[in-house]
Structure formats: C-alpha cells, structure tokens
Coordinates of C-alpha atoms and ligand atoms in Angstrom, one line a residue:
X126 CA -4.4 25.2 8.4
X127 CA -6.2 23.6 11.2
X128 CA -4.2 20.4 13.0
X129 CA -5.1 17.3 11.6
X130 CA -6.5 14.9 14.4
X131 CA -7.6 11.4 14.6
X132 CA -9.7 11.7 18.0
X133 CA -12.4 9.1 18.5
X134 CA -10.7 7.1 15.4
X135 CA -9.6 4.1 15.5
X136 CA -6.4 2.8 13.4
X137 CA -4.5 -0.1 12.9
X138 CA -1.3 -0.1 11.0
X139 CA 0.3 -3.6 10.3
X140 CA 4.0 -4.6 10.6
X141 CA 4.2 -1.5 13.2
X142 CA 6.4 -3.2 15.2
X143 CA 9.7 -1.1 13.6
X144 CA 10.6 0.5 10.5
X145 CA 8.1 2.9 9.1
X146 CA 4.6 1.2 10.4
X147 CA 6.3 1.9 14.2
X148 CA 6.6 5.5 12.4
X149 CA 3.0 5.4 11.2
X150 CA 1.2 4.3 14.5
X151 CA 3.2 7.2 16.8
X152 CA 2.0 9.7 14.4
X153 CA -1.4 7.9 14.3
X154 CA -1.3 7.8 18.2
X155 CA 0.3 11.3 18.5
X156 CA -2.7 13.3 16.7
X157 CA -5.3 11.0 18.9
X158 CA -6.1 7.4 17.3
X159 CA -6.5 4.6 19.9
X160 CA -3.6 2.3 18.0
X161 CA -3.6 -1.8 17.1
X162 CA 0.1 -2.0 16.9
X163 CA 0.0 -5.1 15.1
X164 CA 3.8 -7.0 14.6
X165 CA 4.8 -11.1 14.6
X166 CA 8.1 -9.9 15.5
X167 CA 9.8 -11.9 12.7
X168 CA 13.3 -11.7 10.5
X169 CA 13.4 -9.6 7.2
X170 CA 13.0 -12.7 5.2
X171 CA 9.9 -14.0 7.3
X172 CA 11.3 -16.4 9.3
X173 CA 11.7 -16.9 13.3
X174 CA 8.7 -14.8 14.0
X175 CA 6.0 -15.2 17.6
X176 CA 7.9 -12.3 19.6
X177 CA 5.8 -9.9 21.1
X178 CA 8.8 -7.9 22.2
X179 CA 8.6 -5.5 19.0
X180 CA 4.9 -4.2 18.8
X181 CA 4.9 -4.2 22.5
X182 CA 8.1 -1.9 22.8
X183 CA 6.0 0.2 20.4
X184 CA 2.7 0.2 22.8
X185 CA 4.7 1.2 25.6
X186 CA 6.0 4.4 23.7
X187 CA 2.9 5.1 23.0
X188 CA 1.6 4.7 26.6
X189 CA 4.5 6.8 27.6
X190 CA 3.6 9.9 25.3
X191 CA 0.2 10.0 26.5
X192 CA -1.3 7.9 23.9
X193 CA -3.3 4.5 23.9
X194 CA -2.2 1.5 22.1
X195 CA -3.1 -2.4 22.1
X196 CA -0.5 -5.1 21.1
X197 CA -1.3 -7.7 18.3
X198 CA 0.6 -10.5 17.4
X199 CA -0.7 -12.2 14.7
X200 CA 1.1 -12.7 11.0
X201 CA -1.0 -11.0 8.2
X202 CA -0.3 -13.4 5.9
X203 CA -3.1 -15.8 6.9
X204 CA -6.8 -15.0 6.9
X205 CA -7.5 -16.3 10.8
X206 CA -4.7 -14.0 11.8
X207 CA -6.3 -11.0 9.9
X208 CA -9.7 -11.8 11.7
X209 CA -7.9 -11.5 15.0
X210 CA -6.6 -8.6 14.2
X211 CA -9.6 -6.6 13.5
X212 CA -11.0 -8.4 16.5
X213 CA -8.2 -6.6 19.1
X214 CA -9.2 -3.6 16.8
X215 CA -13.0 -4.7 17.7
X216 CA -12.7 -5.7 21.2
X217 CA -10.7 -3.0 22.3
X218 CA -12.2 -0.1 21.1
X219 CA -15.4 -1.1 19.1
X220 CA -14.3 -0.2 15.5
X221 CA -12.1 0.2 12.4
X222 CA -11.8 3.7 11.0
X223 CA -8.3 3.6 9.5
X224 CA -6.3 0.6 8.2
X225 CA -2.5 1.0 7.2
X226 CA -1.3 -2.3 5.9
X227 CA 2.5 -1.9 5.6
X228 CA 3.8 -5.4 7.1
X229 CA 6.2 -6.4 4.7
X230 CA 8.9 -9.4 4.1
X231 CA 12.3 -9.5 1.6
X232 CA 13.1 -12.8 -0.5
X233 CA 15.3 -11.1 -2.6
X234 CA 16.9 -13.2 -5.5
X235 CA 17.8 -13.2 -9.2
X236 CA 14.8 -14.7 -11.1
X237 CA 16.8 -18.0 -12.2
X238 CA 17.5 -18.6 -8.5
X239 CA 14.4 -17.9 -6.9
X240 CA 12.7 -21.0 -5.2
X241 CA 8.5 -21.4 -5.4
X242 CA 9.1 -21.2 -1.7
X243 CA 10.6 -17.5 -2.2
X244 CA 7.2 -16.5 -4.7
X245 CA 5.2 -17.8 -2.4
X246 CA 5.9 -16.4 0.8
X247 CA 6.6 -12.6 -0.6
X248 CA 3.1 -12.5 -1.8
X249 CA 1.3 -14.4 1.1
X250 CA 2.7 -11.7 3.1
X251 CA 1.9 -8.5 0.7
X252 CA -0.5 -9.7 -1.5
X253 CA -3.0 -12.0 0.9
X254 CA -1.6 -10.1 3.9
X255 CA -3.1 -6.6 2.4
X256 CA -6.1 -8.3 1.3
X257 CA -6.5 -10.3 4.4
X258 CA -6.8 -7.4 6.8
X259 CA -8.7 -5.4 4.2
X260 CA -11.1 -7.9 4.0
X261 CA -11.2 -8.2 8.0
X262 CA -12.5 -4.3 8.6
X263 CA -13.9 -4.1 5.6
X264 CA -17.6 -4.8 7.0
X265 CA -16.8 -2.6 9.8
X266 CA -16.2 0.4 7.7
X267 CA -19.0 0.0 5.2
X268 CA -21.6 -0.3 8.5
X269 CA -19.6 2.6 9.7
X270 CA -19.7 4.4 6.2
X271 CA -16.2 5.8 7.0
X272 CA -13.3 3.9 6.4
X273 CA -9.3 5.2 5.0
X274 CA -7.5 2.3 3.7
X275 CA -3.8 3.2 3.0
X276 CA -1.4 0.0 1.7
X277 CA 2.0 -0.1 0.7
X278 CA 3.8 -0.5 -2.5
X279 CA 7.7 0.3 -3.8
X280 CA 9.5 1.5 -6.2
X281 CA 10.6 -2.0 -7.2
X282 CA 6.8 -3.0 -8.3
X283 CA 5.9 0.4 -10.0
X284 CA 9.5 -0.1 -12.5
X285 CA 10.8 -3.4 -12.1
X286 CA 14.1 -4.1 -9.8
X287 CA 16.9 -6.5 -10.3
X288 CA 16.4 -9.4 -8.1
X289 CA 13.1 -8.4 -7.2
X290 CA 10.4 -11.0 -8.7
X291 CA 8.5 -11.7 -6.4
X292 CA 8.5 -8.5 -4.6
X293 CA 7.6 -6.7 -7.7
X294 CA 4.6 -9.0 -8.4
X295 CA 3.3 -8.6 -4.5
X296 CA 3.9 -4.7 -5.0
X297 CA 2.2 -4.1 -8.2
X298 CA -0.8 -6.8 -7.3
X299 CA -1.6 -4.3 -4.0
X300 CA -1.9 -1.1 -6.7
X301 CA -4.4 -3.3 -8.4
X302 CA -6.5 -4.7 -5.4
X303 CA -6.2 -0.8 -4.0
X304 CA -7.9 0.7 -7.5
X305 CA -10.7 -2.0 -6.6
X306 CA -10.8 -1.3 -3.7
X307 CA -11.2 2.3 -3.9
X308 CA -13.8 1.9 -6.7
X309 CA -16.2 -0.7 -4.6
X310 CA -15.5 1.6 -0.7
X311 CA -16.1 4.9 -2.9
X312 CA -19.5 4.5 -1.8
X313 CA -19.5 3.7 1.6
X314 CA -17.4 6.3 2.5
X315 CA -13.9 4.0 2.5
X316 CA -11.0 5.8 1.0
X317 CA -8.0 3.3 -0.3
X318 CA -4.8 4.8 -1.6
X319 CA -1.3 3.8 -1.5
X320 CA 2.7 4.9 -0.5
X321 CA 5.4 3.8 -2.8
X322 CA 7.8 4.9 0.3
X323 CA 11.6 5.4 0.7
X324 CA 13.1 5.3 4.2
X325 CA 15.5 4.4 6.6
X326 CA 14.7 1.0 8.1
X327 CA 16.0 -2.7 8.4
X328 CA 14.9 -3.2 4.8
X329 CA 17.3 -0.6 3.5
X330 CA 20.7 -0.2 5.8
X331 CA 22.4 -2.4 4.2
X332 CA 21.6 -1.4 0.8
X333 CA 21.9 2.8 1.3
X334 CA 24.7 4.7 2.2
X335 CA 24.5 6.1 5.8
X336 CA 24.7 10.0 5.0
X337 CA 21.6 9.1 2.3
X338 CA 19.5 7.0 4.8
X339 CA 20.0 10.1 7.5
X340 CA 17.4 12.2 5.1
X341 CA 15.3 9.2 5.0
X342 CA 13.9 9.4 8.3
X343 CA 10.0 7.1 8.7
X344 CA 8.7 10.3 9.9
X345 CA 8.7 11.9 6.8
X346 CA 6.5 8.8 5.3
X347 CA 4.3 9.2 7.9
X348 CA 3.3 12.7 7.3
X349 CA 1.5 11.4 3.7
X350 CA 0.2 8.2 5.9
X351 CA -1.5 11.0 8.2
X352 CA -2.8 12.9 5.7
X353 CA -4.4 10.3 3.3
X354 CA -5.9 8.7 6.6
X355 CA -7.4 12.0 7.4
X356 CA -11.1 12.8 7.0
X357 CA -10.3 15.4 4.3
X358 CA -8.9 13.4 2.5
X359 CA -11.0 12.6 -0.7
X360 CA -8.8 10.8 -3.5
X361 CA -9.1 7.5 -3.6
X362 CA -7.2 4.4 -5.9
X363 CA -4.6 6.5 -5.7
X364 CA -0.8 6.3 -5.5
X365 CA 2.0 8.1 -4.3
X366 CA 6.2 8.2 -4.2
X367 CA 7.3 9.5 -0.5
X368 CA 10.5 9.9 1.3
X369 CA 13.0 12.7 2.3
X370 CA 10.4 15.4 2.5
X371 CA 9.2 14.5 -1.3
X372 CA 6.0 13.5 -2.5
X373 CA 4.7 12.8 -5.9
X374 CA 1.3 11.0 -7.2
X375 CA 2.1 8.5 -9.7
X376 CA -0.3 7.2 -12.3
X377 CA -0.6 4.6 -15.2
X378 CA -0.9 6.4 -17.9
X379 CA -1.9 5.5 -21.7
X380 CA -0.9 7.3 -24.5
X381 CA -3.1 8.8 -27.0
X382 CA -2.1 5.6 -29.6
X383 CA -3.3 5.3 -33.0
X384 CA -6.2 3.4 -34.9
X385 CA -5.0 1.2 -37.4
X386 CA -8.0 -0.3 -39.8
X387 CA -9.1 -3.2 -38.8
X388 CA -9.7 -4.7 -42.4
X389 CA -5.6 -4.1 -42.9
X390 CA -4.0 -4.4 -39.4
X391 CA -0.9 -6.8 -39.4
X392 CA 2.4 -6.9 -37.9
X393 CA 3.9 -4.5 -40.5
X394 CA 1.3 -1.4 -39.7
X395 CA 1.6 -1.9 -35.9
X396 CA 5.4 -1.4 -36.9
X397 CA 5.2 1.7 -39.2
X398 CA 3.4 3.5 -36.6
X399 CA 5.5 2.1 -33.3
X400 CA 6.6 5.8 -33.0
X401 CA 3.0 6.6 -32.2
X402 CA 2.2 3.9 -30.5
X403 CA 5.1 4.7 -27.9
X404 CA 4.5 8.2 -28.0
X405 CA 3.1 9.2 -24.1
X406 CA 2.5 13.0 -25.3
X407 CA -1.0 13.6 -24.5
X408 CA -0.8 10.5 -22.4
X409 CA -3.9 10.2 -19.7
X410 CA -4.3 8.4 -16.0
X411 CA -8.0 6.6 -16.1
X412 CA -10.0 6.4 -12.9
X413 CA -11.6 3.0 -13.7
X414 CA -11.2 0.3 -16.4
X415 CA -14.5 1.5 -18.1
X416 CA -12.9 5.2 -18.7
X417 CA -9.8 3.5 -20.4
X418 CA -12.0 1.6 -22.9
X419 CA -13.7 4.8 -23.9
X420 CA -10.5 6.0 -25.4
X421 CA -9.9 3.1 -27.0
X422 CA -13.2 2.5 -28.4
X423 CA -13.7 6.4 -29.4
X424 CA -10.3 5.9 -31.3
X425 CA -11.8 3.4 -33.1
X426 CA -14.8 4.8 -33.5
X427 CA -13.0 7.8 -34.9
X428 CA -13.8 10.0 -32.1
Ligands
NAI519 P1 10.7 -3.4 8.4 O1 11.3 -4.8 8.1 O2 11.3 -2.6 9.4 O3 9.1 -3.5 8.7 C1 8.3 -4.5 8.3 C2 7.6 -5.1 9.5 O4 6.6 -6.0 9.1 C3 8.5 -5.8 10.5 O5 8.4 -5.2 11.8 C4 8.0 -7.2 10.5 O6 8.1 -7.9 11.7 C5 6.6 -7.0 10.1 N1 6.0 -8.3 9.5 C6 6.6 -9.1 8.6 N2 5.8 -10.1 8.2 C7 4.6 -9.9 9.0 C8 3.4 -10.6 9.0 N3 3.2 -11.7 8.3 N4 2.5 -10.1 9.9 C9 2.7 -9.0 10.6 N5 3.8 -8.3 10.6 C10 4.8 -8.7 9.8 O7 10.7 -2.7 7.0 P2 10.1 -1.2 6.5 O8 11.1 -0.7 5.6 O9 9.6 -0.5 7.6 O10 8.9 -1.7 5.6 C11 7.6 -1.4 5.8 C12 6.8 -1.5 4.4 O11 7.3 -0.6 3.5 C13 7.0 -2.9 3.8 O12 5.7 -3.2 3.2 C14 8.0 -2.6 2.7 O13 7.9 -3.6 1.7 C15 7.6 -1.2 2.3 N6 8.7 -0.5 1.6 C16 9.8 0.0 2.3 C17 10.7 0.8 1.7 C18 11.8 1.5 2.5 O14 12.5 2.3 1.8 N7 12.0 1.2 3.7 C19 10.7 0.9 0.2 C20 9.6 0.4 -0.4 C21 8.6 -0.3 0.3

C-alpha cells in the first residue's frame, strides 16, 4: 500500500503539547503536514496554564526531524482563543486542511461532590473547545472543499464511568456535534470522525499499572489519527476505540423493537414485551436522525 502523506497539508492538532496530541502532530509532521502545535501549557485539572514551554518543546522536535512546526498558545476553551488559532494556522501557512481537537482537562469527582465550577470547566474545555476551533477552520475548509476533522472522545462518555460526570457529558456531547458535523461538511468535502483512545499519558499514570501502560504507547493512537486525516479516507460521523495496536468502530445502535397499538398502549404492554424491547438482535447503526425514524415509523406503519 502506497505511504500515506500529508505534503502541502496543513494540520493543527490541539492540546499537542504532550500526551497523545504531541503523538498526533509528530506523525502529522513526520509524513509532511506543516504543524500548529497548539498547547496553554496548563495542569491536568486546568489550572496554572500561559507556558509556552510544552508546545514549543514539541516544535523544536519537530524542527529537529526535518519537519516544520509553529507554536500556539492559546486555551481552546474560549472562542477568541480558537480564532487565533486558526489564524497562526492562517498566517503561517495560508490554510486548514486537517483539524485534530484533542485538548483535554480532568475534574474528576463523584456526582454528589462535584462543584458547578467542575461541570463547567470540563465542558468549556471539550465541549466549546471542540466546537470552538471547529468553528474557527470551518470556513476555511468549506472554501477549500477539503477538510478532515478528527475529535476526541473516551471510553468514560461512550459507557458511563464512576466519578466521571462531567467528563462523560463533554465526551458524549463531542460524538453528537461530530455526527453534525459530518452530515453538514459531507458536502464540502470536510470529513469529521472521532477516537475513543486508550494510552499512556499524564491522564492515565496514575490510574494504570506500569507494565499495562508500556503497551499503550500515543503512537499507536496516532496511526488511526493519520489515517482518518488522510485523503482516502471517506467515512465520516464516525467513531472508533484505539489503543495497544487495537481498533474498533463503535456505533449507536437500535434494536429492531416492537409496535405496540397505539389505541391499547400503557405501562402494562411496554412491560410484557420488555424482552423485545431490550432485545439488540437485528439491532442497526443509522447514519442520520431521518434514517432512525424510518424504522420507527415503518414499524408502525407495519412495514
Ligand atoms: P494530556 O493531559 O497529556 O494532554 C492534554 C493536553 O491538552 C495537555 O497538554 C494540556 O496542556 C492541553 N490542554 C488542556 N486544556 C487546554 C486548553 N484549554 N487549550 C489548549 N490546550 C489545552 O492527556 P492525554 O491523555 O494526552 O489526552 C488527550 C485527549 O485524549 C484528551 O481529550 C483526553 O480526554 C483524551 N483521552 C485520553 C485517554 C487516555 O487513555 N490517555 C482516554 C480517553 C480520552
């Protein structure tokens, strides 16, 4: 299979300053992308923050493997920092071809303990911050008609996580916007898909056993990050588990269900038939809210 390149493209991956994004924008830079390493420099929870040592550190690495790279500084999280970040994109090399928004913060805390100020800030950072730049190339790409879009979500919005509220929420909220996304770029030629990844990184040390996080390595993340950012790439709205070497599409599904008669339906029919209602045999992944409703409105219809 020919070497998938990202020559004349231009990319920039959010929160690259470490972790996996630093991952994501070596490979990026590796295969030919001129690189906005973007990174505030902050603390896991999102505070401290305004270092440009980290994204920096990154650009220099970059630099040094033959590669070209611009540092950005700004925080995600607010819409004047996502402008400026598309404009260093802009500025530096005249376009936005491929967006990775993986900048990411913990507040992690048990529901009954978490403050408004712990909701809050977990989904300014995912949530607006995803949106935010999004929204900052997305006239760029639809001029260019070429855009690849890849966000991040977890594990711990896909299934729930203990202690995870607000992370879940912000998680979950990016598959949505990414659907949307997907549906509205389809056109244009702007491909949005997501990573639910697993990897050795700040986020994770201290939860993951050493010998486990060994066969985590960013890299490994990367590899799907490169190819869903690749021109051959054609999915979009899409999402998919990564780490370790495995990778697996994951997909809301709805089961085949039943119709009860609308002239008798009460409490005691939806439970006589809660076997069939929670049966997923047969169960299907929808490609936009329209297709779902045709199932539902051909069961009813007695189709
Ligand atoms: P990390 O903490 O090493 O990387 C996150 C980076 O985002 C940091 O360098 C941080 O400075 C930067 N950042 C935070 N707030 C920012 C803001 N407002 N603006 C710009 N940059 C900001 O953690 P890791 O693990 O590399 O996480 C990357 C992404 O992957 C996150 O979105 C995280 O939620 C997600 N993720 C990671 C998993 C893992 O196993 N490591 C599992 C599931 C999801």
């Amino acid at each position: 299979m020919a070497e998938i390149r990202f020559d004349d493209r231009v990319a920039i991956v959010t929160g690259a300053g470490g972790g996996l994004g630093r991952s994501h924008a070596l490979m990026l830079a590796s295969r030919g992308a001129k690189v906005v390493v973007n990174d505030l420099g902050g603390s896991m929870d999102g505070s401290g923050g305004g270092g440009s040592a980290a994204a920096d550190k990154v650009v220099d690495e970059i630099k040094a493997a033959g590669g070209e790279a611009t540092a950005n500084y700004n925080g995600v999280d607010t819409w004047e920092g996502a402008q400026a970040i598309a404009k260093t994109a802009i500025d530096a090399y005249g376009k936005v071809d491929i967006l990775v928004n993986n900048a990411g913060i913990l507040r992690d805390i048990s529901f009954h303990k978490m403050t408004m100020e712990d909701w809050d800030k977990v989904n300014q950072v995912h949530v607006n911050g995803t949106m935010n730049v999004s929204k900052a190339v997305w006239e760029n790409m639809r001029e260019n008609r070429y855009g690849r879009i890849v966000n991040t979500t977890s594990a711990a919005g896909l299934y729930g996580n203990f202690g995870q509220a607000n992370y879940s929420a912000a998680k979950m909220a990016i598959v949505g916007l990414s659907k949307t996304l997907g549906i509205e770029g389809d056109k244009r030629g702007i491909k949005c898909n997501v990573i639910a990844p697993i990897a050795k990184s700040r986020m994770t040390e201290t939860v993951m056993p050493p010998d486990i996080l060994g066969k985590l390595l960013p890299e490994y993340v990367s590899a799907l990050v490169g190819y869903l950012c690749s021109e051959g790439c054609q999915e979009t709205g899409e999402t998919y588990a990564v780490g370790g070497g495995y990778v697996s599409r994951v997909a809301v599904v709805e089961a085949p269900g039943v119709a009860i008669p609308v002239d008798k339906i009460n409490p005691e029919l939806v439970a006589e038939d809660w076997g069939k209602i929670n049966d997923l045999t047969g169960a299907k992944a929808f490609n936009n809210a329209m297709e779902a409703a045709g199932q539902a409105m051909k069961a009813v219809m007695g189709g």
